[in-house]
Short mmCIF file of C-alpha atoms in Angstrom, two decimals:
data_model
loop_
_atom_site.label_atom_id
_atom_site.label_comp_id
_atom_site.label_asym_id
_atom_site.label_seq_id
_atom_site.Cartn_x
_atom_site.Cartn_y
_atom_site.Cartn_z
CA MET A 1 0.01 0.02 0.19
CA VAL A 2 1.15 3.71 -0.74
CA LEU A 3 0.48 6.35 1.51
CA TYR A 4 0.53 9.88 0.02
CA TRP A 5 1.31 12.35 2.94
CA ASN A 6 3.07 16.04 2.97
CA GLY A 7 6.31 15.36 3.80
CA ALA A 8 9.81 14.54 2.66
CA HIS A 9 10.42 11.21 3.99
CA ASP A 10 10.91 8.07 1.98
CA THR A 11 9.38 5.56 4.48
CA ILE A 12 7.62 5.48 7.75
CA LEU A 13 8.26 3.40 10.76
CA CYS A 14 4.78 2.92 12.41
CA GLU A 15 3.92 1.91 15.94
CA SER A 16 3.33 -1.47 14.69
CA HIS A 17 6.79 -1.70 13.18
CA THR A 18 5.18 -1.92 9.86
CA ILE A 19 7.11 0.22 7.19
CA TRP A 20 4.92 2.00 4.78
CA SER A 21 6.47 3.59 1.39
CA VAL A 22 5.07 7.09 1.30
CA VAL A 23 4.99 9.67 -1.82
CA PRO A 24 4.95 13.24 -1.38
CA LEU A 25 1.43 14.56 -2.11
CA SER A 26 3.00 16.73 -5.22
CA ASP A 27 3.16 13.18 -6.83
CA PHE A 28 -0.48 12.75 -5.96
CA PRO A 29 -1.51 11.39 -9.74
CA VAL A 30 -4.76 13.58 -9.90
CA SER A 31 -5.02 17.17 -8.71
CA PRO A 32 -8.06 17.48 -6.95
CA GLN A 33 -8.38 21.03 -7.77
CA SER A 34 -8.38 20.19 -11.50
CA VAL A 35 -11.39 18.03 -11.49
CA ALA A 36 -14.22 19.66 -13.51
CA ALA A 37 -17.77 19.52 -12.32
CA THR A 38 -19.01 16.92 -15.15
CA PRO A 39 -20.91 13.54 -14.28
CA GLN A 40 -17.82 11.61 -15.72
CA SER A 41 -15.02 13.48 -13.76
CA GLU A 42 -17.05 13.64 -10.60
CA LEU A 43 -17.51 9.84 -10.98
CA GLU A 44 -14.11 9.19 -11.45
CA ARG A 45 -12.98 11.27 -8.57
CA LEU A 46 -15.52 9.29 -6.07
CA ARG A 47 -14.51 5.85 -7.67
CA GLY A 48 -11.02 6.54 -6.79
CA GLY A 49 -11.63 6.69 -3.25
CA VAL A 50 -9.96 8.44 -0.51
CA VAL A 51 -6.13 8.35 0.24
CA TRP A 52 -4.96 8.81 4.05
CA ASN A 53 -2.00 10.84 4.94
CA TRP A 54 -0.08 9.90 7.91
CA LEU A 55 0.72 12.74 10.17
CA GLY A 56 3.38 11.73 12.68
CA ALA A 57 3.33 14.85 14.61
CA GLY A 58 0.98 15.58 17.78
CA GLU A 59 -2.02 17.64 18.59
CA GLU A 60 0.36 20.88 18.65
CA SER A 61 0.56 20.47 15.00
CA TRP A 62 -3.03 20.59 14.04
CA VAL A 63 -3.35 24.40 13.32
CA GLU A 64 0.03 24.51 11.50
CA GLN A 65 -1.04 21.35 9.11
CA GLY A 66 -4.51 22.94 8.50
CA MET A 67 -6.14 20.45 10.54
CA GLY A 68 -9.40 22.36 11.88
CA GLN A 69 -11.60 19.21 12.52
CA VAL A 70 -10.38 16.05 14.39
CA LEU A 71 -12.00 12.92 15.26
CA VAL A 72 -10.54 11.27 18.35
CA VAL A 73 -11.20 7.36 18.84
CA ILE A 74 -11.12 6.13 22.22
CA SER A 75 -11.39 2.78 23.38
CA GLU A 76 -13.74 3.64 26.68
CA PRO A 77 -16.77 5.99 27.46
CA PRO A 78 -14.88 9.27 28.91
CA SER A 79 -14.26 10.29 32.44
CA ASP A 80 -12.91 12.99 34.43
CA SER A 81 -9.50 11.07 34.53
CA CYS A 82 -9.47 10.02 30.95
CA SER A 83 -6.47 10.45 28.83
CA SER A 84 -6.47 11.22 25.18
CA PRO A 85 -5.45 14.08 22.47
CA ALA A 86 -6.93 17.34 24.10
CA GLY A 87 -7.63 15.39 27.32
CA ASN A 88 -7.82 18.80 28.94
CA TRP A 89 -10.78 19.84 26.98
CA LEU A 90 -12.40 16.26 27.15
CA ARG A 91 -12.06 16.11 31.06
CA THR A 92 -13.46 19.58 31.37
CA LEU A 93 -16.63 18.63 28.85
CA VAL A 94 -17.30 15.46 30.95
CA ALA A 95 -17.30 17.31 34.40
CA HIS A 96 -19.65 20.02 32.92
CA ARG A 97 -21.72 17.19 31.53
CA LEU A 98 -21.69 15.45 34.88
CA ARG A 99 -22.87 18.68 36.64
CA HIS A 100 -25.56 19.10 34.03
CA GLN A 101 -26.92 15.80 34.83
CA LEU A 102 -27.10 16.17 38.30
CA ALA A 103 -28.79 19.28 38.10
CA LEU A 104 -31.46 17.62 36.18
CA GLY A 105 -31.95 14.96 38.70
CA LYS A 106 -31.61 11.43 38.75
CA GLU A 107 -35.01 10.78 37.29
CA LYS A 108 -34.39 12.30 33.80
CA LYS A 109 -32.09 10.29 31.51
CA PHE A 110 -29.26 12.45 30.28
CA LYS A 111 -27.63 9.91 27.89
CA LYS A 112 -29.20 8.12 24.85
CA PRO A 113 -30.28 4.76 25.49
CA ASP A 114 -27.43 3.19 23.90
CA GLY A 115 -24.79 4.99 26.23
CA PHE A 116 -23.50 7.25 23.61
CA GLU A 117 -23.96 11.03 23.18
CA PRO A 118 -21.25 13.02 20.98
CA HIS A 119 -18.95 14.97 22.88
CA THR A 120 -17.57 17.86 20.78
CA VAL A 121 -15.32 20.91 21.59
CA MET A 122 -13.46 23.80 19.88
CA ASN A 123 -10.47 24.47 21.55
CA GLU A 124 -8.69 28.08 21.80
CA GLN A 125 -6.95 27.75 18.38
CA GLY A 126 -10.47 27.22 16.72
CA VAL A 127 -9.98 23.12 15.97
CA ARG A 128 -13.00 21.52 16.58
CA ILE A 129 -12.43 17.98 18.20
CA SER A 130 -15.11 15.11 18.47
CA TRP A 131 -14.68 12.15 20.37
CA VAL A 132 -16.30 8.77 19.96
CA TRP A 133 -16.00 5.35 21.75
CA LEU A 134 -17.36 1.89 20.62
CA HIS A 135 -17.24 0.20 23.85
CA GLY A 136 -20.57 -0.88 24.86
CA ALA A 137 -22.30 -0.80 21.19
CA LYS A 138 -24.36 -3.75 20.81
CA ASN A 139 -23.39 -4.35 17.19
CA ALA A 140 -21.98 -2.97 14.06
CA PHE A 141 -24.86 -1.18 13.14
CA GLU A 142 -24.64 0.88 16.24
CA ARG A 143 -20.92 1.10 16.00
CA LEU A 144 -21.17 2.73 12.82
CA THR A 145 -24.35 4.83 13.71
CA ARG A 146 -21.92 6.27 16.42
CA VAL A 147 -19.17 7.25 14.42
CA ARG A 148 -21.57 8.99 12.13
CA GLU A 149 -22.98 10.99 14.93
CA ALA A 150 -19.70 11.99 15.96
CA LEU A 151 -18.52 13.06 12.55
CA HIS A 152 -21.50 15.20 11.90
CA PRO A 153 -20.40 18.36 13.87
CA LEU A 154 -17.12 18.12 12.16
CA LEU A 155 -18.53 17.98 8.89
CA GLU A 156 -21.28 20.79 9.05
CA ASP A 157 -18.67 23.16 8.34
CA LYS A 158 -17.62 21.21 5.08
CA PRO A 159 -14.05 20.96 5.78
CA GLU A 160 -11.29 20.72 3.37
CA ALA A 161 -9.04 18.63 6.02
CA LEU A 162 -10.20 15.94 8.48
CA ALA A 163 -7.89 13.92 10.95
CA VAL A 164 -8.69 10.91 12.59
CA TRP A 165 -6.53 10.13 15.93
CA PHE A 166 -6.67 6.72 17.21
CA SER A 167 -5.71 7.00 21.12
CA GLY A 168 -4.42 3.53 22.11
CA ALA A 169 -3.80 0.21 20.63
CA ASP A 170 -7.45 -0.71 21.86
CA ALA A 171 -8.90 2.10 20.07
CA LEU A 172 -8.14 0.10 16.96
CA ILE A 173 -10.32 -2.87 17.22
CA HIS A 174 -12.86 -1.64 15.11
CA ALA A 175 -10.55 0.69 12.88
CA GLU A 176 -12.09 -0.46 9.67
CA GLU A 177 -15.54 0.75 10.62
CA VAL A 178 -14.60 3.95 11.82
CA LEU A 179 -12.29 4.62 8.75
CA TYR A 180 -14.79 3.42 6.45
CA THR A 181 -17.56 5.91 8.14
CA VAL A 182 -15.45 8.89 7.56
CA ALA A 183 -14.78 8.01 3.87
CA VAL A 184 -18.27 7.64 3.27
CA ASN A 185 -19.35 10.75 4.90
CA GLY A 186 -16.19 12.83 4.06
CA GLN A 187 -17.03 12.51 0.26
CA ALA A 188 -19.64 14.88 -1.61
CA LEU A 189 -21.96 13.26 -3.76
CA PRO A 190 -22.72 14.91 -7.47
CA SER A 191 -24.63 18.20 -6.96
CA ARG A 192 -25.86 20.77 -9.53
CA LYS A 193 -25.82 23.49 -7.28
CA LYS A 194 -23.76 26.89 -8.46
CA ASP A 195 -21.18 25.97 -5.76
CA PRO A 196 -21.16 22.55 -4.38
CA TRP A 197 -19.08 21.27 -1.61
CA GLN A 198 -16.41 19.07 -3.16
CA GLY A 199 -15.76 16.90 -0.26
CA VAL A 200 -12.80 16.59 2.42
CA ARG A 201 -9.68 16.71 0.22
CA ARG A 202 -7.26 15.58 2.62
CA PHE A 203 -7.99 12.72 5.35
CA VAL A 204 -4.92 12.23 8.15
CA LEU A 205 -4.30 9.57 10.45
CA GLN A 206 -2.71 10.43 13.73
CA GLY A 207 -1.82 8.24 17.03
CA ASN A 208 -1.95 4.38 16.69
CA VAL A 209 -2.11 3.28 13.09
CA PRO A 210 -4.33 0.57 11.70
CA ALA A 211 -2.78 -2.13 9.76
CA PRO A 212 -2.18 -1.34 6.04
CA GLU A 213 -4.69 -3.90 4.80
CA VAL A 214 -7.53 -2.61 7.34
CA VAL A 215 -7.06 0.98 5.75
CA GLU A 216 -6.98 -0.40 2.41
CA ARG A 217 -9.97 -2.36 2.87
CA ALA A 218 -12.23 0.54 4.36
CA ARG A 219 -11.04 2.42 1.39
CA GLN A 220 -12.37 0.12 -1.23
CA LEU A 221 -15.47 -0.47 0.33
CA ALA A 222 -15.95 3.30 1.07
CA ALA A 223 -15.11 4.03 -2.50
CA ALA A 224 -17.70 1.30 -3.89
CA ASN A 225 -20.51 2.57 -1.74
CA THR A 226 -19.53 6.15 -2.65
CA LEU A 227 -20.08 4.71 -6.19
CA ALA A 228 -23.19 3.20 -5.81
CA ARG A 229 -24.79 6.37 -4.21
CA ALA A 230 -23.24 8.66 -6.68
CA LEU A 231 -24.82 6.75 -9.71
CA THR A 232 -28.08 6.79 -7.94
CA VAL A 233 -28.41 10.44 -7.16
CA LEU A 234 -27.36 11.41 -10.98
CA PRO A 235 -30.43 13.14 -12.51
CA PRO A 236 -32.19 10.93 -15.21
CA ASN A 237 -31.42 13.54 -17.81
CA GLU A 238 -27.74 12.60 -17.43
CA LEU A 239 -27.76 8.86 -16.27
CA THR A 240 -29.67 7.41 -19.09
CA PRO A 241 -29.14 3.79 -20.11
CA LEU A 242 -26.65 4.70 -23.03
CA TYR A 243 -24.60 7.18 -21.03
CA TYR A 244 -24.59 4.48 -18.31
CA ARG A 245 -23.56 1.49 -20.85
CA ALA A 246 -20.64 4.03 -22.01
CA GLN A 247 -19.35 4.54 -18.33
CA VAL A 248 -19.44 0.73 -17.65
CA GLN A 249 -17.34 0.10 -20.55
CA THR A 250 -14.71 2.56 -19.80
CA TRP A 251 -14.51 1.41 -16.17
CA ALA A 252 -14.41 -2.25 -17.57
CA ASN A 253 -11.38 -1.31 -19.59
CA GLN A 254 -9.53 0.84 -16.56
CA GLU A 255 -9.81 -2.08 -14.24
CA GLY A 256 -9.30 -4.78 -16.60
CA TRP A 257 -12.66 -6.37 -16.42
CA GLU A 258 -14.05 -8.81 -19.37
CA TRP A 259 -16.97 -6.62 -20.98
CA GLU A 260 -19.71 -7.26 -23.33
CA GLU A 261 -23.44 -6.17 -24.07
CA TYR A 262 -26.88 -7.25 -25.69
CA SER A 263 -28.24 -4.24 -27.19
CA LEU A 264 -32.26 -3.96 -27.59
CA ALA A 265 -32.07 -5.18 -31.41
CA GLN A 266 -29.95 -8.25 -30.29
CA LEU A 267 -32.34 -8.86 -27.16
CA ARG A 268 -35.32 -9.01 -29.45
CA GLU A 269 -33.79 -11.17 -32.10
CA MET A 270 -32.68 -13.50 -29.05
CA GLY A 271 -36.18 -13.83 -28.07
CA ALA A 272 -35.83 -11.96 -24.77
CA GLY A 273 -39.48 -10.70 -24.80
CA ALA A 274 -39.82 -9.58 -21.35
CA PHE A 275 -36.90 -7.25 -21.39
CA VAL A 276 -37.92 -5.78 -24.70
CA ALA A 277 -41.44 -5.06 -23.56
CA VAL A 278 -40.33 -2.85 -21.03
CA ALA A 279 -37.78 -1.10 -23.35
CA GLN A 280 -39.96 -0.80 -26.06
CA GLY A 281 -41.64 2.21 -24.48
CA SER A 282 -38.78 4.50 -24.93
CA ALA A 283 -38.38 6.84 -27.64
CA VAL A 284 -34.66 6.05 -28.05
CA GLU A 285 -33.61 2.58 -28.14
CA ASP A 286 -30.92 2.75 -25.70
CA ALA A 287 -31.62 -0.21 -22.99
CA ALA A 288 -29.32 -2.91 -23.07
CA ILE A 289 -28.06 -5.72 -20.81
CA VAL A 290 -24.61 -5.38 -19.88
CA HIS A 291 -22.05 -8.20 -18.80
CA VAL A 292 -18.80 -7.31 -17.12
CA ARG A 293 -16.74 -9.95 -15.59
CA TYR A 294 -13.71 -10.08 -13.11
CA ALA A 295 -12.00 -13.26 -13.24
CA PRO A 296 -8.78 -13.53 -11.41
CA ALA A 297 -5.91 -16.30 -12.16
CA GLY A 298 -6.68 -19.33 -10.13
CA ALA A 299 -9.95 -18.54 -8.85
CA THR A 300 -12.14 -21.74 -8.98
CA ARG A 301 -15.64 -20.27 -7.35
CA ARG A 302 -18.20 -18.39 -9.72
CA ILE A 303 -20.63 -16.04 -8.60
CA ALA A 304 -23.17 -13.90 -10.47
CA LEU A 305 -24.55 -10.47 -9.22
CA VAL A 306 -27.47 -9.31 -11.13
CA GLY A 307 -28.70 -5.56 -11.03
CA LYS A 308 -32.04 -4.16 -11.79
CA GLY A 309 -31.09 -0.77 -13.87
CA ILE A 310 -34.24 1.05 -14.64
CA CYS A 311 -33.02 4.45 -14.95
CA PHE A 312 -36.50 6.04 -14.79
CA ASP A 313 -39.66 4.54 -14.20
CA THR A 314 -43.05 6.09 -14.90
CA GLY A 315 -45.28 3.05 -14.26
CA GLY A 316 -45.71 2.88 -18.03
CA HIS A 317 -49.52 2.79 -18.79
CA ASN A 318 -50.47 2.11 -15.22
CA LEU A 319 -48.81 5.71 -14.56
CA LYS A 320 -47.64 6.30 -11.14
CA PRO A 321 -49.09 9.55 -9.42
CA ALA A 322 -46.75 12.27 -9.02
CA ARG A 323 -45.99 11.56 -5.43
CA TYR A 324 -44.82 8.00 -6.29
CA MET A 325 -42.87 9.04 -9.46
CA GLN A 326 -40.72 11.58 -7.59
CA GLY A 327 -37.27 9.58 -6.95
CA MET A 328 -37.91 7.08 -9.47
CA HIS A 329 -34.46 7.83 -11.11
CA GLU A 330 -33.08 5.90 -8.26
CA ASP A 331 -34.79 2.57 -9.58
CA MET A 332 -31.53 1.56 -10.83
CA ASN A 333 -29.93 1.33 -7.67
CA GLY A 334 -29.47 -2.52 -7.93
CA SER A 335 -27.22 -2.26 -10.52
CA ALA A 336 -25.36 0.52 -9.05
CA VAL A 337 -24.65 -1.91 -5.91
CA ALA A 338 -23.66 -4.87 -8.15
CA LEU A 339 -21.62 -2.93 -9.95
CA ALA A 340 -19.77 -1.00 -7.14
CA LEU A 341 -19.48 -4.38 -5.47
CA LEU A 342 -17.62 -5.60 -8.56
CA GLN A 343 -15.22 -2.84 -8.23
CA CYS A 344 -14.66 -3.43 -4.47
CA LEU A 345 -14.05 -7.14 -5.04
CA SER A 346 -11.83 -6.62 -7.86
CA ARG A 347 -9.29 -4.03 -6.16
CA LEU A 348 -9.33 -6.07 -2.93
CA ARG A 349 -8.34 -9.08 -5.30
CA VAL A 350 -10.70 -11.40 -3.61
CA PRO A 351 -10.45 -14.94 -5.22
CA VAL A 352 -13.38 -15.40 -7.13
CA VAL A 353 -14.68 -14.98 -10.48
CA VAL A 354 -17.62 -12.43 -10.66
CA ASP A 355 -19.88 -11.96 -13.38
CA VAL A 356 -21.80 -8.86 -13.18
CA TRP A 357 -25.52 -8.59 -15.39
CA LEU A 358 -26.90 -5.14 -15.69
CA ALA A 359 -30.62 -4.83 -16.83
CA LEU A 360 -30.40 -1.00 -18.17
CA ALA A 361 -33.43 0.53 -19.49
CA GLN A 362 -36.32 3.02 -18.85
CA ASN A 363 -40.17 2.26 -18.17
CA SER A 364 -41.71 5.00 -20.25
CA VAL A 365 -45.16 6.05 -21.77
CA GLY A 366 -45.35 5.85 -25.53
CA PRO A 367 -47.32 4.65 -28.58
CA ASN A 368 -44.86 1.28 -28.37
CA ALA A 369 -44.98 0.60 -24.57
CA TYR A 370 -46.07 -2.35 -23.22
CA LYS A 371 -49.78 -2.92 -22.11
CA GLN A 372 -51.92 -4.84 -19.39
CA ASN A 373 -53.00 -8.18 -20.95
CA ASP A 374 -50.30 -8.20 -23.20
CA VAL A 375 -48.73 -11.93 -23.50
CA VAL A 376 -44.98 -11.78 -24.14
CA THR A 377 -42.19 -14.38 -24.02
CA ALA A 378 -39.05 -14.83 -21.91
CA LEU A 379 -36.00 -15.38 -23.20
CA ASP A 380 -36.21 -19.26 -21.79
CA GLY A 381 -39.42 -19.57 -23.45
CA THR A 382 -42.08 -18.97 -20.49
CA THR A 383 -45.02 -16.98 -21.76
CA LEU A 384 -45.95 -14.19 -19.25
CA GLU A 385 -49.12 -12.36 -19.00
CA VAL A 386 -48.79 -8.93 -18.15
CA VAL A 387 -51.08 -7.43 -15.43
CA HIS A 388 -49.44 -4.24 -14.50
CA THR A 389 -47.06 -2.23 -16.17
CA ASP A 390 -45.44 -0.59 -13.04
CA ALA A 391 -43.75 -4.27 -12.18
CA GLU A 392 -41.33 -4.01 -14.84
CA GLY A 393 -38.32 -4.46 -12.47
CA ARG A 394 -39.42 -8.52 -12.56
CA MET A 395 -39.67 -8.25 -16.41
CA VAL A 396 -36.22 -7.02 -16.94
CA LEU A 397 -34.55 -9.23 -14.41
CA ALA A 398 -36.50 -12.30 -15.87
CA ASP A 399 -34.48 -12.15 -18.94
CA THR A 400 -31.08 -11.11 -17.09
CA LEU A 401 -31.53 -14.15 -14.68
CA VAL A 402 -31.77 -16.55 -17.59
CA LEU A 403 -28.42 -15.05 -19.03
CA ALA A 404 -26.62 -15.04 -15.94
CA ALA A 405 -27.93 -18.54 -15.02
CA ARG A 406 -26.58 -20.11 -18.32
CA GLY A 407 -23.02 -19.76 -17.12
CA GLN A 408 -23.93 -22.00 -14.19
CA PRO A 409 -22.33 -19.89 -11.36
CA ASP A 410 -21.88 -21.41 -8.04
CA LEU A 411 -24.29 -18.63 -6.65
CA MET A 412 -26.52 -15.88 -8.42
CA VAL A 413 -27.45 -12.90 -6.29
CA ASP A 414 -29.65 -10.16 -7.54
CA PHE A 415 -30.32 -6.68 -6.09
CA ALA A 416 -33.19 -4.52 -7.00
CA THR A 417 -35.39 -2.08 -5.60
CA LEU A 418 -38.23 -4.06 -6.71
CA THR A 419 -41.70 -3.82 -4.71
CA GLY A 420 -43.31 -1.49 -2.29
CA SER A 421 -44.48 -4.05 -0.48
CA MET A 422 -41.16 -5.09 0.79
CA HIS A 423 -40.89 -1.44 2.05
CA THR A 424 -44.28 -1.82 3.94
CA ALA A 425 -42.99 -4.90 5.59
CA LEU A 426 -39.87 -3.42 7.07
CA GLY A 427 -39.67 0.17 6.60
CA SER A 428 -36.41 1.56 5.14
CA ARG A 429 -34.07 0.38 7.81
CA TYR A 430 -33.80 -3.34 7.01
CA SER A 431 -33.84 -4.80 3.49
CA GLY A 432 -35.29 -8.07 2.63
CA ALA A 433 -33.84 -11.04 1.05
CA PHE A 434 -35.03 -14.56 -0.07
CA THR A 435 -32.65 -17.56 -0.39
CA THR A 436 -32.91 -21.39 -1.75
CA SER A 437 -31.35 -22.73 1.20
CA PRO A 438 -31.53 -22.14 5.14
CA SER A 439 -27.47 -22.14 5.02
CA LEU A 440 -27.57 -19.23 2.48
CA ALA A 441 -30.22 -17.47 4.84
CA ASP A 442 -27.84 -18.01 7.83
CA LEU A 443 -25.24 -16.27 5.62
CA VAL A 444 -27.37 -13.44 4.52
CA MET A 445 -28.38 -12.67 8.08
CA SER A 446 -24.81 -13.04 9.66
CA ALA A 447 -23.32 -10.65 6.95
CA GLY A 448 -25.96 -8.34 7.62
CA GLU A 449 -24.97 -8.29 11.56
CA GLN A 450 -21.38 -8.27 10.76
CA SER A 451 -21.74 -5.04 7.81
CA GLY A 452 -24.43 -3.16 9.94
CA GLU A 453 -26.52 -3.50 6.73
CA ARG A 454 -29.14 -5.47 8.27
CA MET A 455 -31.13 -8.08 6.52
CA LEU A 456 -34.31 -10.09 7.15
CA VAL A 457 -34.89 -13.40 5.14
CA PHE A 458 -38.39 -14.03 4.14
CA PRO A 459 -40.43 -17.24 2.99
CA GLN A 460 -40.95 -18.30 -0.62
CA ASP A 461 -42.93 -21.42 -0.07
CA ASP A 462 -44.26 -23.09 -3.24
CA ASP A 463 -47.86 -22.42 -2.35
CA TYR A 464 -47.62 -18.97 -3.21
CA ASP A 465 -47.45 -20.02 -6.76
CA SER A 466 -51.06 -20.33 -7.05
CA ALA A 467 -51.51 -16.59 -7.22
CA LEU A 468 -49.65 -16.41 -10.35
CA GLU A 469 -51.61 -18.80 -12.32
CA SER A 470 -52.81 -17.39 -15.56
CA THR A 471 -55.48 -18.76 -17.76
CA VAL A 472 -53.70 -17.37 -21.04
CA ALA A 473 -49.72 -17.78 -20.28
CA ASP A 474 -47.49 -19.65 -18.18
CA VAL A 475 -47.42 -17.47 -15.46
CA LYS A 476 -49.06 -14.16 -14.36
CA GLN A 477 -46.23 -11.40 -14.12
CA CYS A 478 -48.04 -10.23 -10.73
CA THR A 479 -51.53 -9.75 -8.99
CA LEU A 480 -53.75 -6.74 -8.89
CA GLU A 481 -54.21 -7.30 -5.25
CA GLY A 482 -51.11 -6.50 -4.11
CA ASP A 483 -50.76 -9.20 -1.40
CA ALA A 484 -47.44 -10.42 -0.19
CA ASP A 485 -46.08 -8.97 -3.58
CA HIS A 486 -42.56 -9.38 -2.61
CA ILE A 487 -43.04 -12.90 -2.10
CA LEU A 488 -44.81 -13.36 -5.70
CA ALA A 489 -42.15 -11.35 -7.12
CA THR A 490 -39.67 -13.79 -6.01
CA ARG A 491 -41.72 -16.86 -6.80
CA PHE A 492 -41.89 -15.36 -10.21
CA LEU A 493 -38.38 -14.49 -10.43
CA ALA A 494 -37.51 -17.86 -9.36
CA ARG A 495 -38.69 -19.72 -12.44
CA PHE A 496 -35.36 -18.02 -14.41
CA THR A 497 -33.00 -19.01 -12.06
CA ALA A 498 -32.43 -22.57 -13.37
CA ASP A 499 -32.70 -23.89 -9.80
CA LEU A 500 -29.21 -22.70 -8.86
CA PRO A 501 -28.31 -21.54 -5.54
CA TRP A 502 -29.77 -18.25 -5.27
CA VAL A 503 -29.97 -14.79 -2.93
CA HIS A 504 -32.67 -12.31 -4.15
CA VAL A 505 -32.25 -8.80 -2.36
CA ASP A 506 -35.04 -6.40 -2.24
CA LEU A 507 -33.62 -3.19 -1.43
CA SER A 508 -36.14 -1.48 0.90
CA ALA A 509 -33.37 0.21 2.55
CA SER A 510 -31.72 1.81 -0.36
CA SER A 511 -33.15 5.28 0.83
CA HIS A 512 -33.46 6.52 4.32
CA LYS A 513 -34.22 10.29 4.89
CA GLU A 514 -32.19 10.32 8.33
CA GLY A 515 -29.36 8.36 6.97
CA LEU A 516 -28.75 4.70 7.95
CA GLY A 517 -26.00 3.09 9.67
CA ALA A 518 -22.62 4.71 8.45
CA VAL A 519 -24.14 6.76 5.80
CA ALA A 520 -25.73 10.25 6.41
CA THR A 521 -27.02 10.86 2.82
CA GLU A 522 -30.74 9.74 2.22
CA VAL A 523 -29.52 7.41 -0.39
CA THR A 524 -27.47 4.84 1.34
CA GLY A 525 -25.77 2.58 -1.04
CA PHE A 526 -26.87 -0.43 1.20
CA GLY A 527 -25.76 -3.64 -0.22
CA VAL A 528 -22.22 -3.13 -1.11
CA ARG A 529 -20.57 -3.53 2.37
CA TRP A 530 -23.11 -6.38 3.07
CA GLY A 531 -22.22 -7.87 -0.14
CA ALA A 532 -18.49 -8.00 0.29
CA ASP A 533 -18.94 -9.49 3.97
CA PHE A 534 -21.54 -12.01 2.37
CA LEU A 535 -19.03 -12.91 -0.23
CA ASP A 536 -16.22 -13.58 2.32
CA LYS A 537 -18.46 -15.62 4.61
CA TRP A 538 -19.47 -17.82 1.42
CA LEU A 539 -16.01 -18.34 0.13
CA LYS A 540 -15.02 -19.85 3.56
CA ASN A 541 -18.27 -21.87 3.83
CA PRO A 542 -18.72 -23.98 0.77
CA LEU A 543 -22.42 -24.77 0.59
#
């Protein structure tokens, strides 16, 4: 790993006695100031991830080094005898809060139920310092949330530089979670305001230093989550299927992925009637199924990731009301999660072949748009009765799953913002999943606990199929009643998986107004961190 820092030495000997090579900031490959405010350059900047600079000096160097915001990670809750950087300020703050708590009376609760309250001060030199401790947090979700809350006052001023100080070896136990949270919140998503904040430009490590592999994993997870969110927030007049396809091809060339795509004309000729039915309503025939592959030498296990990429969803002839059409440029979030997860896995050199299949289209209204009661034929020959044109996600996924299954992967995982009924069932704090085996369900739940991106596994018993029986085709696309639609959608999709091991993720937590876990923005990037932890577990536990 290479660290970029503002100094002249060639190597740094960390407290762990690990020698890291360093390069002066003048040799940084891209000058942040030169990045133009265009979608492509924004995405390239965010895809690159943050670079952590090591600063060996103490707290007296903060002003000199331009560090106006410092996050201090301590191992235990603060007390009036605690020791940490700017410890005198922390002890004064603790004593003040204790006096305040006593004044409130014992019957009133001063602290939050989880025992954590951000401790933030501004010292006499104008440096804002926030302390966070992870001791006492019940799980990863609570730890990530604590770090996000402690970061909030530091990022309110939209700083250009931010330091993270790990105070003591015990503070490093969850260093990856801390660095991940700092990185995902320190970068600014694309914005079309006149003078948007460009995000933190300089990230600094101080105190005890995490192991290089910990820093790198946090960096790549954060870069992937940020990419997923950045794609998702792009306005639909920018992120069209055509532009999206071009970006994927560019990134495939840069990352060394194999790339191919199936145009709408090709899919029509191949007989992918489910995908074509949705795409044919658009004025421009720019829809496609895009396939990219990461195939490291020596990898023997193979996984297929499938992502729903509806770049805008009007609902089709069953037009959405304005209230529900607002935000439908985010209906491509599943494809962004799958693509971002591929980037993370390939940059971390995870030893698994990854095939990513992206169903990129729009669901538009037009003279050629598909209609209720149409009967179309999917790529595998299954005939489908169209019941509701706003159930387009399962249509484009059907043919995409068929293509993915033809490669006979060891496991398929699809990501989609698929059903409103999943949001009704769970809200937006959890996402729902369906699996083909109890052992996969255990891995899904375990990865949710570990990643802080929480999942609940739902049933998909065979008797639900009776609701999808059709008198004119092999299967109905959906029902008009909408009961248990998240389960019916899964039963529909299961027909196109060739009975392979499969996990379906319905991303009800793709957007949460107050931010969720590590992420402060409304768009959460949910699924990237979970996916990386899930695949780690899957590789270690052959099923």
